[in-house]
Amino acid sequence: MGALTQKTIRGSLLRWLLIPAWVLGGLGLLASLLMHNLTHRNHLVEHAHDELCRIGRMYQPDAPLQQSLSRMELASTLFSTATSHGHPHFRFNTLPTLLSVGGPPIPVPEDAWRYQQDGCEVRVHTIWDQGSRQQVTSLLITPERAGDKRMLVQSVHFAPVINWRVRDLGLQMAISTVVVAIVFSLIVLLGVRRGLQPLANLVTAIRQLDSSKPGPIHVDKPPREIRYLEDTLNQQLQRIGNHVQRERQFLNDAAHQLRTPIAGIMNQAELALDDTDAQQVRQRLQHILQAAERGATLIRQLLMLSRGYENGSLGAVPFDLPQLAREVALQWAGPAADAGIEISYEGEAQGLMAGNPELIREALGNLLDNVIKHARHATEAVVSVHADSQQGRCMLVLQVQDNGEGVTPEQLQHLFERFWTCDDNQGNGIGLALVREIAQAHEGRVEAVLRQPRGLLVRMGLPTAVA
């Protein structure tokens, strides 16, 4: 019974299967008893009709009245002792009453039920006498000659609300119904348990998963619904496993990249402590500051890269991309001039897009920083924004191009990979990877193209605010 009350799939199935079955079984038993009782009453009426009609045929108006009554009374006695439907009591009365045998006539109401068969009509009604229910069947014999006496023949059957035969039948049916209900409940219980066994196997398979190596779940011969659930879980586990692997690789690479500036800071600090020359100490401190700045930049970029910038978590707002590009280009004009590079802007004057302006500003800053640090012999860098249409979508294309030596085609394939750099002395391999992450978070894309005769072009396509 506990399985029926628990808030589980098994309990729900048992409730929806067993309780309706028990209720329908009880209603079926009650309906069967009522129908049998009604059938018994109809059968009783038919027999009373047959008995009265046979007795009525014995009435002969030409014969002496006492002789006819004696014959009819004898026949009723035989019927009363031979019938299997109780012992009816017969009454014979002439109308108007001259002679009464078996008791005075029982009044027949106007709304008594008329039952006619084979040309013989009787009227049936029910009376209550001393707390018992009695069925009265009346036959009125009217002779053809006006002078002959009419005869009223009545049979009175004791008719309880539920006949004893119906009670016996009800007891038998109740016992059989209980037995069937118990057997049915056991079959349903076993069937539900067997039907839910694949689900239990799936739970067992999930519990046996190794948290360090989340492999696929396997259930032997699962039904279709469990197979769909198994495939869905395996797909989710595959995505989780890939994510865990990427995060693990990311942490390993981040630890490796952070080790270099920290080691440089420690090395320069030890040398500065041992050096007594103020000029040398100042140079050591400058190296420490540069290493610290590089480590701070690396940490900031790692934090931004680790967030993933999934779509829907950007806090997107409309902003003017060309205006932002001009502001960033002006901000980097000073550091670029120190490196002998001139930064300029060309392209659209206005262009709205929906996104996170701080992330776009970070991406464009990384592109310009990449030009300053890695574009050998570059003398100019051009920032531009222009409208374009790609696959039926309105896009704004943000470009940064330089006239440096560029990279080789082999290096171009790895340009946006995490922690990859073509220069071991500068950079940490995070900047361009972060640019790709930001573009993807804005449902855009980024690509790099070699310019002719020299230089590199990085193009980032971003959707506009209005499709």
Tab-separated table of C-alpha atoms in Angstrom:
chain	number	residue	atom	x	y	z
A	1	MET	CA	0.000	0.000	0.000
A	2	GLY	CA	2.985	2.262	0.559
A	3	ALA	CA	3.720	2.266	-3.182
A	4	LEU	CA	0.292	3.812	-3.797
A	5	THR	CA	0.934	6.786	-1.489
A	6	GLN	CA	4.494	7.583	-2.560
A	7	LYS	CA	5.045	10.430	-5.023
A	8	THR	CA	6.832	8.264	-7.551
A	9	ILE	CA	6.159	7.099	-11.084
A	10	ARG	CA	5.394	3.634	-9.731
A	11	GLY	CA	2.940	5.023	-7.182
A	12	SER	CA	1.282	7.191	-9.826
A	13	LEU	CA	0.896	4.255	-12.221
A	14	LEU	CA	-0.509	2.034	-9.489
A	15	ARG	CA	-2.989	4.714	-8.440
A	16	TRP	CA	-4.188	5.313	-11.992
A	17	LEU	CA	-4.486	1.583	-12.702
A	18	LEU	CA	-5.695	-0.015	-9.469
A	19	ILE	CA	-8.050	2.572	-8.008
A	20	PRO	CA	-10.138	2.937	-11.205
A	21	ALA	CA	-10.157	-0.861	-11.570
A	22	TRP	CA	-11.448	-1.328	-8.010
A	23	VAL	CA	-14.069	1.399	-8.448
A	24	LEU	CA	-15.226	-0.011	-11.781
A	25	GLY	CA	-15.315	-3.512	-10.281
A	26	GLY	CA	-17.554	-2.332	-7.445
A	27	LEU	CA	-19.823	-0.428	-9.820
A	28	GLY	CA	-19.981	-3.456	-12.112
A	29	LEU	CA	-20.947	-5.682	-9.193
A	30	LEU	CA	-23.684	-3.272	-8.098
A	31	ALA	CA	-24.985	-2.910	-11.646
A	32	SER	CA	-25.049	-6.698	-12.077
A	33	LEU	CA	-27.053	-7.119	-8.863
A	34	LEU	CA	-29.548	-4.462	-9.863
A	35	MET	CA	-29.959	-5.924	-13.339
A	36	HIS	CA	-30.380	-9.421	-11.917
A	37	ASN	CA	-32.922	-8.177	-9.402
A	38	LEU	CA	-34.841	-6.408	-12.169
A	39	THR	CA	-34.702	-9.519	-14.327
A	40	HIS	CA	-35.976	-11.583	-11.427
A	41	ARG	CA	-38.933	-9.242	-10.946
A	42	ASN	CA	-39.799	-9.387	-14.620
A	43	HIS	CA	-39.548	-13.142	-14.506
A	44	LEU	CA	-41.857	-13.134	-11.467
A	45	VAL	CA	-44.391	-11.027	-13.347
A	46	GLU	CA	-44.293	-13.408	-16.316
A	47	HIS	CA	-44.951	-16.444	-14.117
A	48	ALA	CA	-47.754	-14.663	-12.255
A	49	HIS	CA	-49.297	-13.767	-15.616
A	50	ASP	CA	-49.109	-17.348	-16.834
A	51	GLU	CA	-50.595	-18.723	-13.601
A	52	LEU	CA	-53.495	-16.266	-13.512
A	53	CYS	CA	-54.272	-16.703	-17.196
A	54	ARG	CA	-54.362	-20.517	-16.847
A	55	ILE	CA	-56.565	-20.244	-13.783
A	56	GLY	CA	-58.803	-17.733	-15.536
A	57	ARG	CA	-59.465	-20.133	-18.384
A	58	MET	CA	-61.033	-22.555	-15.879
A	59	TYR	CA	-63.825	-20.134	-15.077
A	60	GLN	CA	-67.034	-21.284	-16.765
A	61	PRO	CA	-69.998	-18.913	-16.367
A	62	ASP	CA	-72.447	-21.658	-17.393
A	63	ALA	CA	-71.265	-23.989	-14.628
A	64	PRO	CA	-72.320	-23.536	-11.023
A	65	LEU	CA	-70.259	-20.792	-9.385
A	66	GLN	CA	-69.165	-22.994	-6.479
A	67	GLN	CA	-67.910	-25.663	-8.850
A	68	SER	CA	-65.839	-23.154	-10.873
A	69	LEU	CA	-64.339	-21.689	-7.743
A	70	SER	CA	-63.407	-25.125	-6.422
A	71	ARG	CA	-61.602	-25.986	-9.647
A	72	MET	CA	-59.810	-22.661	-9.701
A	73	GLU	CA	-58.837	-22.940	-6.039
A	74	LEU	CA	-57.475	-26.452	-6.590
A	75	ALA	CA	-55.380	-25.236	-9.539
A	76	SER	CA	-54.024	-22.320	-7.499
A	77	THR	CA	-53.026	-24.711	-4.713
A	78	LEU	CA	-51.131	-26.839	-7.176
A	79	PHE	CA	-49.399	-23.764	-8.617
A	80	SER	CA	-48.535	-22.498	-5.169
A	81	THR	CA	-46.836	-25.746	-4.140
A	82	ALA	CA	-45.146	-26.446	-7.483
A	83	THR	CA	-43.740	-23.005	-8.265
A	84	SER	CA	-40.121	-22.232	-7.554
A	85	HIS	CA	-40.743	-18.503	-7.163
A	86	GLY	CA	-42.084	-18.536	-3.627
A	87	HIS	CA	-45.576	-19.481	-2.424
A	88	PRO	CA	-48.081	-17.004	-3.868
A	89	HIS	CA	-51.376	-16.448	-2.144
A	90	PHE	CA	-54.438	-16.444	-4.433
A	91	ARG	CA	-57.673	-14.564	-3.931
A	92	PHE	CA	-60.909	-15.180	-5.863
A	93	ASN	CA	-63.747	-12.663	-5.758
A	94	THR	CA	-66.903	-12.223	-7.783
A	95	LEU	CA	-67.889	-8.683	-8.698
A	96	PRO	CA	-69.870	-7.228	-7.288
A	97	THR	CA	-68.742	-9.272	-4.330
A	98	LEU	CA	-70.985	-12.206	-3.687
A	99	LEU	CA	-68.359	-14.788	-2.914
A	100	SER	CA	-64.782	-14.370	-1.651
A	101	VAL	CA	-62.166	-17.119	-1.430
A	102	GLY	CA	-58.686	-16.391	0.011
A	103	GLY	CA	-59.520	-12.948	1.272
A	104	PRO	CA	-61.248	-9.762	0.162
A	105	PRO	CA	-60.205	-8.170	-3.130
A	106	ILE	CA	-57.247	-5.832	-3.108
A	107	PRO	CA	-58.012	-2.503	-4.815
A	108	VAL	CA	-56.196	-2.068	-8.111
A	109	PRO	CA	-54.891	1.499	-8.645
A	110	GLU	CA	-55.439	3.267	-11.927
A	111	ASP	CA	-51.715	3.592	-12.547
A	112	ALA	CA	-51.044	-0.153	-12.156
A	113	TRP	CA	-48.723	-1.553	-14.777
A	114	ARG	CA	-50.482	-3.437	-17.558
A	115	TYR	CA	-48.843	-6.603	-18.816
A	116	GLN	CA	-50.428	-8.359	-21.803
A	117	GLN	CA	-49.355	-11.500	-23.610
A	118	ASP	CA	-51.225	-14.074	-25.730
A	119	GLY	CA	-54.457	-12.089	-25.481
A	120	CYS	CA	-54.467	-12.136	-21.680
A	121	GLU	CA	-53.926	-8.874	-19.772
A	122	VAL	CA	-53.031	-8.544	-16.111
A	123	ARG	CA	-52.329	-5.503	-13.986
A	124	VAL	CA	-49.377	-5.433	-11.583
A	125	HIS	CA	-48.767	-3.145	-8.626
A	126	THR	CA	-46.953	-3.187	-5.292
A	127	ILE	CA	-48.335	-2.791	-1.791
A	128	TRP	CA	-46.755	-2.662	1.647
A	129	ASP	CA	-48.269	-4.769	4.379
A	130	GLN	CA	-46.806	-4.936	7.863
A	131	GLY	CA	-43.428	-3.694	6.687
A	132	SER	CA	-43.120	-6.199	3.869
A	133	ARG	CA	-43.281	-5.468	0.186
A	134	GLN	CA	-45.817	-7.512	-1.816
A	135	GLN	CA	-46.406	-7.749	-5.538
A	136	VAL	CA	-50.072	-8.041	-6.520
A	137	THR	CA	-51.033	-9.397	-9.939
A	138	SER	CA	-54.701	-8.988	-10.853
A	139	LEU	CA	-56.774	-10.642	-13.613
A	140	LEU	CA	-60.330	-9.438	-14.275
A	141	ILE	CA	-62.507	-12.023	-16.055
A	142	THR	CA	-65.492	-10.413	-17.781
A	143	PRO	CA	-68.027	-12.927	-19.285
A	144	GLU	CA	-69.586	-12.231	-22.641
A	145	ARG	CA	-73.145	-12.346	-21.294
A	146	ALA	CA	-74.228	-9.376	-19.259
A	147	GLY	CA	-75.926	-11.413	-16.608
A	148	ASP	CA	-72.898	-13.500	-15.689
A	149	LYS	CA	-70.709	-12.524	-12.760
A	150	ARG	CA	-67.296	-10.970	-13.270
A	151	MET	CA	-64.415	-12.704	-11.531
A	152	LEU	CA	-61.310	-10.978	-10.033
A	153	VAL	CA	-58.388	-13.365	-9.603
A	154	GLN	CA	-55.360	-12.030	-7.726
A	155	SER	CA	-52.016	-13.523	-6.730
A	156	VAL	CA	-49.926	-11.978	-3.969
A	157	HIS	CA	-46.183	-12.645	-3.971
A	158	PHE	CA	-43.918	-11.668	-1.150
A	159	ALA	CA	-41.312	-9.572	-2.985
A	160	PRO	CA	-38.409	-8.339	-0.830
A	161	VAL	CA	-36.354	-5.405	-2.124
A	162	ILE	CA	-33.546	-7.813	-2.905
A	163	ASN	CA	-34.513	-11.412	-3.444
A	164	TRP	CA	-32.650	-14.094	-1.536
A	165	ARG	CA	-31.433	-15.500	-4.830
A	166	VAL	CA	-30.009	-12.095	-5.636
A	167	ARG	CA	-28.327	-11.958	-2.237
A	168	ASP	CA	-26.704	-15.335	-2.816
A	169	LEU	CA	-25.639	-14.302	-6.276
A	170	GLY	CA	-24.277	-11.013	-4.917
A	171	LEU	CA	-22.235	-12.834	-2.284
A	172	GLN	CA	-20.774	-15.158	-4.911
A	173	MET	CA	-20.034	-12.270	-7.255
A	174	ALA	CA	-18.490	-10.241	-4.421
A	175	ILE	CA	-16.148	-13.082	-3.514
A	176	SER	CA	-15.189	-13.649	-7.135
A	177	THR	CA	-14.724	-9.887	-7.641
A	178	VAL	CA	-12.391	-9.655	-4.638
A	179	VAL	CA	-10.366	-12.622	-5.866
A	180	VAL	CA	-10.141	-11.151	-9.368
A	181	ALA	CA	-9.183	-7.740	-7.898
A	182	ILE	CA	-6.380	-9.292	-5.843
A	183	VAL	CA	-5.054	-11.258	-8.816
A	184	PHE	CA	-5.372	-8.203	-11.060
A	185	SER	CA	-3.552	-6.040	-8.493
A	186	LEU	CA	-0.671	-8.530	-8.288
A	187	ILE	CA	-0.432	-8.662	-12.086
A	188	VAL	CA	-0.463	-4.849	-12.310
A	189	LEU	CA	2.147	-4.566	-9.536
A	190	LEU	CA	4.449	-7.052	-11.240
A	191	GLY	CA	3.812	-5.444	-14.633
A	192	VAL	CA	4.606	-1.947	-13.367
A	193	ARG	CA	7.720	-3.196	-11.613
A	194	ARG	CA	8.884	-4.972	-14.751
A	195	GLY	CA	7.959	-2.017	-16.949
A	196	LEU	CA	9.965	0.379	-14.759
A	197	GLN	CA	12.960	-1.953	-14.526
A	198	PRO	CA	14.745	-0.264	-17.487
A	199	LEU	CA	14.411	3.033	-15.621
A	200	ALA	CA	15.953	1.439	-12.537
A	201	ASN	CA	18.752	0.068	-14.752
A	202	LEU	CA	19.303	3.570	-16.098
A	203	VAL	CA	19.575	4.958	-12.557
A	204	THR	CA	22.073	2.224	-11.688
A	205	ALA	CA	24.134	3.027	-14.783
A	206	ILE	CA	24.167	6.725	-13.855
A	207	ARG	CA	25.286	5.958	-10.300
A	208	GLN	CA	28.149	3.838	-11.622
A	209	LEU	CA	29.569	6.718	-13.655
A	210	ASP	CA	33.084	7.798	-12.789
A	211	SER	CA	33.113	11.518	-11.990
A	212	SER	CA	36.677	11.861	-13.235
A	213	LYS	CA	35.863	10.161	-16.562
A	214	PRO	CA	32.159	10.691	-17.382
A	215	GLY	CA	31.698	8.103	-20.097
A	216	PRO	CA	28.510	7.136	-21.950
A	217	ILE	CA	25.594	5.427	-20.217
A	218	HIS	CA	24.571	2.008	-21.500
A	219	VAL	CA	21.382	0.074	-20.701
A	220	ASP	CA	20.842	-3.392	-22.177
A	221	LYS	CA	17.858	-3.605	-24.536
A	222	PRO	CA	16.119	-0.443	-23.351
A	223	PRO	CA	12.601	0.440	-24.554
A	224	ARG	CA	12.215	3.349	-26.922
A	225	GLU	CA	11.482	5.971	-24.244
A	226	ILE	CA	14.472	4.929	-22.122
A	227	ARG	CA	16.662	4.834	-25.233
A	228	TYR	CA	15.710	8.451	-26.012
A	229	LEU	CA	16.524	9.434	-22.429
A	230	GLU	CA	19.786	7.491	-22.589
A	231	ASP	CA	20.818	9.208	-25.831
A	232	THR	CA	19.928	12.630	-24.409
A	233	LEU	CA	21.946	11.999	-21.246
A	234	ASN	CA	24.900	10.697	-23.262
A	235	GLN	CA	24.850	13.813	-25.440
A	236	GLN	CA	24.750	16.005	-22.358
A	237	LEU	CA	27.548	13.997	-20.742
A	238	GLN	CA	29.586	14.362	-23.927
A	239	ARG	CA	29.156	18.134	-23.816
A	240	ILE	CA	30.019	18.205	-20.120
A	241	GLY	CA	33.058	16.003	-20.722
A	242	ASN	CA	34.267	18.254	-23.529
A	243	HIS	CA	33.703	21.310	-21.349
A	244	VAL	CA	35.579	19.745	-18.428
A	245	GLN	CA	38.416	18.767	-20.743
A	246	ARG	CA	38.612	22.289	-22.170
A	247	GLU	CA	38.571	23.821	-18.704
A	248	ARG	CA	41.250	21.412	-17.527
A	249	GLN	CA	43.412	22.230	-20.531
A	250	PHE	CA	42.687	25.903	-20.010
A	251	LEU	CA	43.861	25.753	-16.389
A	252	ASN	CA	47.014	23.874	-17.365
A	253	ASP	CA	47.812	26.379	-20.104
A	254	ALA	CA	46.984	29.334	-17.864
A	255	ALA	CA	49.273	28.018	-15.137
A	256	HIS	CA	52.013	27.547	-17.724
A	257	GLN	CA	51.578	31.068	-19.106
A	258	LEU	CA	51.457	32.719	-15.680
A	259	ARG	CA	54.586	30.924	-14.576
A	260	THR	CA	56.768	32.931	-17.011
A	261	PRO	CA	55.973	36.491	-15.787
A	262	ILE	CA	56.016	35.371	-12.149
A	263	ALA	CA	59.382	33.713	-12.609
A	264	GLY	CA	60.655	36.882	-14.288
A	265	ILE	CA	59.436	39.029	-11.408
A	266	MET	CA	61.106	36.761	-8.837
A	267	ASN	CA	64.356	36.655	-10.807
A	268	GLN	CA	64.558	40.430	-11.248
A	269	ALA	CA	63.645	40.988	-7.587
A	270	GLU	CA	66.475	38.707	-6.408
A	271	LEU	CA	68.936	40.485	-8.692
A	272	ALA	CA	67.749	43.883	-7.472
A	273	LEU	CA	68.264	42.851	-3.854
A	274	ASP	CA	71.867	41.830	-4.566
A	275	ASP	CA	72.675	44.849	-6.769
A	276	THR	CA	74.107	47.979	-5.123
A	277	ASP	CA	74.078	50.192	-8.232
A	278	ALA	CA	71.039	52.499	-8.126
A	279	GLN	CA	70.820	52.625	-11.916
A	280	GLN	CA	70.877	48.842	-12.157
A	281	VAL	CA	68.260	48.559	-9.408
A	282	ARG	CA	66.051	51.011	-11.317
A	283	GLN	CA	66.374	48.919	-14.470
A	284	ARG	CA	65.525	45.784	-12.474
A	285	LEU	CA	62.432	47.496	-11.093
A	286	GLN	CA	61.391	48.524	-14.603
A	287	HIS	CA	61.710	44.903	-15.719
A	288	ILE	CA	59.635	43.855	-12.697
A	289	LEU	CA	56.976	46.450	-13.605
A	290	GLN	CA	56.867	45.264	-17.207
A	291	ALA	CA	56.552	41.648	-16.094
A	292	ALA	CA	53.836	42.602	-13.604
A	293	GLU	CA	51.934	44.538	-16.286
A	294	ARG	CA	52.240	41.573	-18.619
A	295	GLY	CA	50.968	39.251	-15.868
A	296	ALA	CA	48.092	41.612	-15.052
A	297	THR	CA	47.118	41.788	-18.708
A	298	LEU	CA	47.314	38.033	-18.973
A	299	ILE	CA	45.134	37.546	-15.859
A	300	ARG	CA	42.538	40.046	-17.105
A	301	GLN	CA	42.351	38.370	-20.484
A	302	LEU	CA	42.198	34.910	-18.916
A	303	LEU	CA	39.295	35.968	-16.733
A	304	MET	CA	37.404	37.388	-19.679
A	305	LEU	CA	38.162	34.321	-21.770
A	306	SER	CA	37.037	31.916	-19.028
A	307	ARG	CA	33.564	33.473	-18.841
A	308	GLY	CA	32.721	32.123	-22.250
A	309	TYR	CA	30.376	35.006	-23.059
A	310	GLU	CA	27.456	32.761	-23.875
A	311	ASN	CA	24.686	34.279	-25.945
A	312	GLY	CA	22.089	35.911	-23.718
A	313	SER	CA	24.533	36.872	-20.922
A	314	LEU	CA	26.093	39.913	-22.634
A	315	GLY	CA	23.779	42.622	-21.309
A	316	ALA	CA	23.428	43.796	-24.925
A	317	VAL	CA	22.522	47.439	-25.599
A	318	PRO	CA	22.396	49.419	-28.871
A	319	PHE	CA	25.496	51.521	-29.536
A	320	ASP	CA	27.282	53.246	-32.427
A	321	LEU	CA	30.082	50.922	-33.599
A	322	PRO	CA	31.915	53.473	-35.852
A	323	GLN	CA	32.014	56.001	-33.016
A	324	LEU	CA	33.422	53.345	-30.642
A	325	ALA	CA	36.026	52.358	-33.245
A	326	ARG	CA	37.152	55.997	-33.632
A	327	GLU	CA	37.449	56.366	-29.852
A	328	VAL	CA	39.563	53.203	-29.491
A	329	ALA	CA	41.773	54.197	-32.439
A	330	LEU	CA	42.390	57.599	-30.839
A	331	GLN	CA	43.150	55.916	-27.494
A	332	TRP	CA	45.824	53.702	-29.072
A	333	ALA	CA	47.297	56.413	-31.277
A	334	GLY	CA	49.889	57.384	-28.634
A	335	PRO	CA	51.308	53.878	-27.947
A	336	ALA	CA	51.285	53.199	-31.686
A	337	ALA	CA	53.215	56.404	-32.423
A	338	ASP	CA	55.865	55.370	-29.888
A	339	ALA	CA	56.277	52.184	-31.953
A	340	GLY	CA	56.452	54.162	-35.211
A	341	ILE	CA	52.969	53.171	-36.379
A	342	GLU	CA	50.277	55.597	-37.492
A	343	ILE	CA	46.657	54.633	-36.699
A	344	SER	CA	43.794	56.023	-38.792
A	345	TYR	CA	40.060	55.408	-39.225
A	346	GLU	CA	37.959	55.198	-42.375
A	347	GLY	CA	34.544	53.865	-43.274
A	348	GLU	CA	30.994	54.427	-42.049
A	349	ALA	CA	30.160	57.500	-40.002
A	350	GLN	CA	27.345	55.782	-38.111
A	351	GLY	CA	26.150	52.210	-37.584
A	352	LEU	CA	24.090	50.781	-34.738
A	353	MET	CA	24.598	47.314	-33.365
A	354	ALA	CA	23.289	45.510	-30.278
A	355	GLY	CA	25.943	44.121	-27.974
A	356	ASN	CA	28.275	44.823	-25.100
A	357	PRO	CA	30.345	47.913	-25.996
A	358	GLU	CA	33.006	47.149	-23.366
A	359	LEU	CA	33.669	43.730	-24.897
A	360	ILE	CA	33.864	45.191	-28.419
A	361	ARG	CA	36.227	47.846	-27.090
A	362	GLU	CA	38.378	45.082	-25.551
A	363	ALA	CA	38.393	43.112	-28.823
A	364	LEU	CA	39.431	46.128	-30.926
A	365	GLY	CA	42.103	47.043	-28.362
A	366	ASN	CA	43.516	43.521	-28.596
A	367	LEU	CA	43.685	43.797	-32.395
A	368	LEU	CA	45.573	47.105	-32.230
A	369	ASP	CA	47.832	45.792	-29.475
A	370	ASN	CA	48.591	42.791	-31.686
A	371	VAL	CA	49.612	45.131	-34.537
A	372	ILE	CA	51.911	47.159	-32.283
A	373	LYS	CA	53.625	44.113	-30.748
A	374	HIS	CA	53.767	41.644	-33.635
A	375	ALA	CA	53.469	43.502	-36.968
A	376	ARG	CA	57.151	43.752	-37.871
A	377	HIS	CA	58.179	46.830	-39.838
A	378	ALA	CA	54.572	48.093	-39.913
A	379	THR	CA	54.177	51.847	-40.413
A	380	GLU	CA	50.414	52.187	-40.495
A	381	ALA	CA	47.278	50.512	-39.148
A	382	VAL	CA	43.849	51.336	-40.521
A	383	VAL	CA	40.649	50.770	-38.509
A	384	SER	CA	37.457	50.691	-40.583
A	385	VAL	CA	33.762	49.873	-40.242
A	386	HIS	CA	31.481	49.195	-43.198
A	387	ALA	CA	28.080	47.572	-43.734
A	388	ASP	CA	27.754	44.176	-45.398
A	389	SER	CA	25.180	41.431	-45.900
A	390	GLN	CA	26.036	37.807	-45.176
A	391	GLN	CA	23.523	34.976	-45.662
A	392	GLY	CA	20.603	37.391	-45.618
A	393	ARG	CA	21.772	39.119	-42.412
A	394	CYS	CA	22.724	42.775	-42.111
A	395	MET	CA	26.224	42.958	-40.658
A	396	LEU	CA	28.733	45.594	-39.600
A	397	VAL	CA	32.292	44.585	-40.416
A	398	LEU	CA	35.003	45.896	-38.098
A	399	GLN	CA	38.469	45.663	-39.724
A	400	VAL	CA	42.044	46.286	-38.642
A	401	GLN	CA	44.727	46.116	-41.368
A	402	ASP	CA	48.430	46.846	-41.297
A	403	ASN	CA	51.317	46.938	-43.776
A	404	GLY	CA	53.732	44.847	-41.760
A	405	GLU	CA	55.415	41.620	-42.790
A	406	GLY	CA	52.327	39.561	-41.871
A	407	VAL	CA	52.486	35.854	-41.072
A	408	THR	CA	53.005	32.674	-43.018
A	409	PRO	CA	50.011	30.650	-44.298
A	410	GLU	CA	50.819	27.958	-41.725
A	411	GLN	CA	50.812	30.505	-38.902
A	412	LEU	CA	47.546	31.980	-40.196
A	413	GLN	CA	45.702	28.733	-39.376
A	414	HIS	CA	46.650	28.969	-35.679
A	415	LEU	CA	46.228	32.705	-35.262
A	416	PHE	CA	43.067	32.540	-33.073
A	417	GLU	CA	44.034	29.524	-30.982
A	418	ARG	CA	44.458	29.913	-27.246
A	419	PHE	CA	48.053	30.399	-25.986
A	420	TRP	CA	49.503	30.189	-29.489
A	421	THR	CA	51.953	32.911	-30.474
A	422	CYS	CA	54.417	33.252	-33.304
A	423	ASP	CA	56.752	35.311	-31.113
A	424	ASP	CA	58.114	33.714	-27.959
A	425	ASN	CA	59.398	37.031	-26.620
A	426	GLN	CA	56.146	38.996	-26.759
A	427	GLY	CA	52.483	38.175	-26.233
A	428	ASN	CA	50.733	35.395	-24.400
A	429	GLY	CA	48.478	33.984	-27.096
A	430	ILE	CA	45.272	35.187	-25.412
A	431	GLY	CA	44.440	38.420	-27.241
A	432	LEU	CA	43.241	37.063	-30.595
A	433	ALA	CA	41.581	34.056	-28.942
A	434	LEU	CA	39.614	36.524	-26.841
A	435	VAL	CA	38.640	38.429	-30.009
A	436	ARG	CA	37.180	35.225	-31.444
A	437	GLU	CA	35.265	34.489	-28.216
A	438	ILE	CA	33.775	37.998	-28.171
A	439	ALA	CA	32.722	37.765	-31.825
A	440	GLN	CA	31.055	34.399	-31.268
A	441	ALA	CA	29.283	35.721	-28.167
A	442	HIS	CA	27.741	38.423	-30.395
A	443	GLU	CA	26.684	35.782	-32.977
A	444	GLY	CA	29.394	37.030	-35.305
A	445	ARG	CA	32.625	35.671	-36.706
A	446	VAL	CA	36.237	36.731	-37.122
A	447	GLU	CA	38.793	35.863	-39.782
A	448	ALA	CA	42.302	36.871	-40.814
A	449	VAL	CA	43.451	37.409	-44.409
A	450	LEU	CA	46.960	38.007	-45.772
A	451	ARG	CA	47.237	41.277	-47.706
A	452	GLN	CA	49.157	41.737	-50.909
A	453	PRO	CA	51.945	42.533	-51.287
A	454	ARG	CA	52.348	42.546	-47.492
A	455	GLY	CA	50.423	42.986	-44.297
A	456	LEU	CA	47.558	41.341	-42.408
A	457	LEU	CA	43.812	42.054	-42.359
A	458	VAL	CA	41.629	40.935	-39.429
A	459	ARG	CA	37.901	41.185	-40.141
A	460	MET	CA	35.184	40.801	-37.446
A	461	GLY	CA	31.565	40.611	-38.672
A	462	LEU	CA	28.913	41.660	-36.152
A	463	PRO	CA	25.099	41.748	-36.611
A	464	THR	CA	23.414	45.142	-36.650
A	465	ALA	CA	20.803	46.247	-34.135
A	466	VAL	CA	18.021	45.977	-36.779
A	467	ALA	CA	17.793	42.786	-38.874
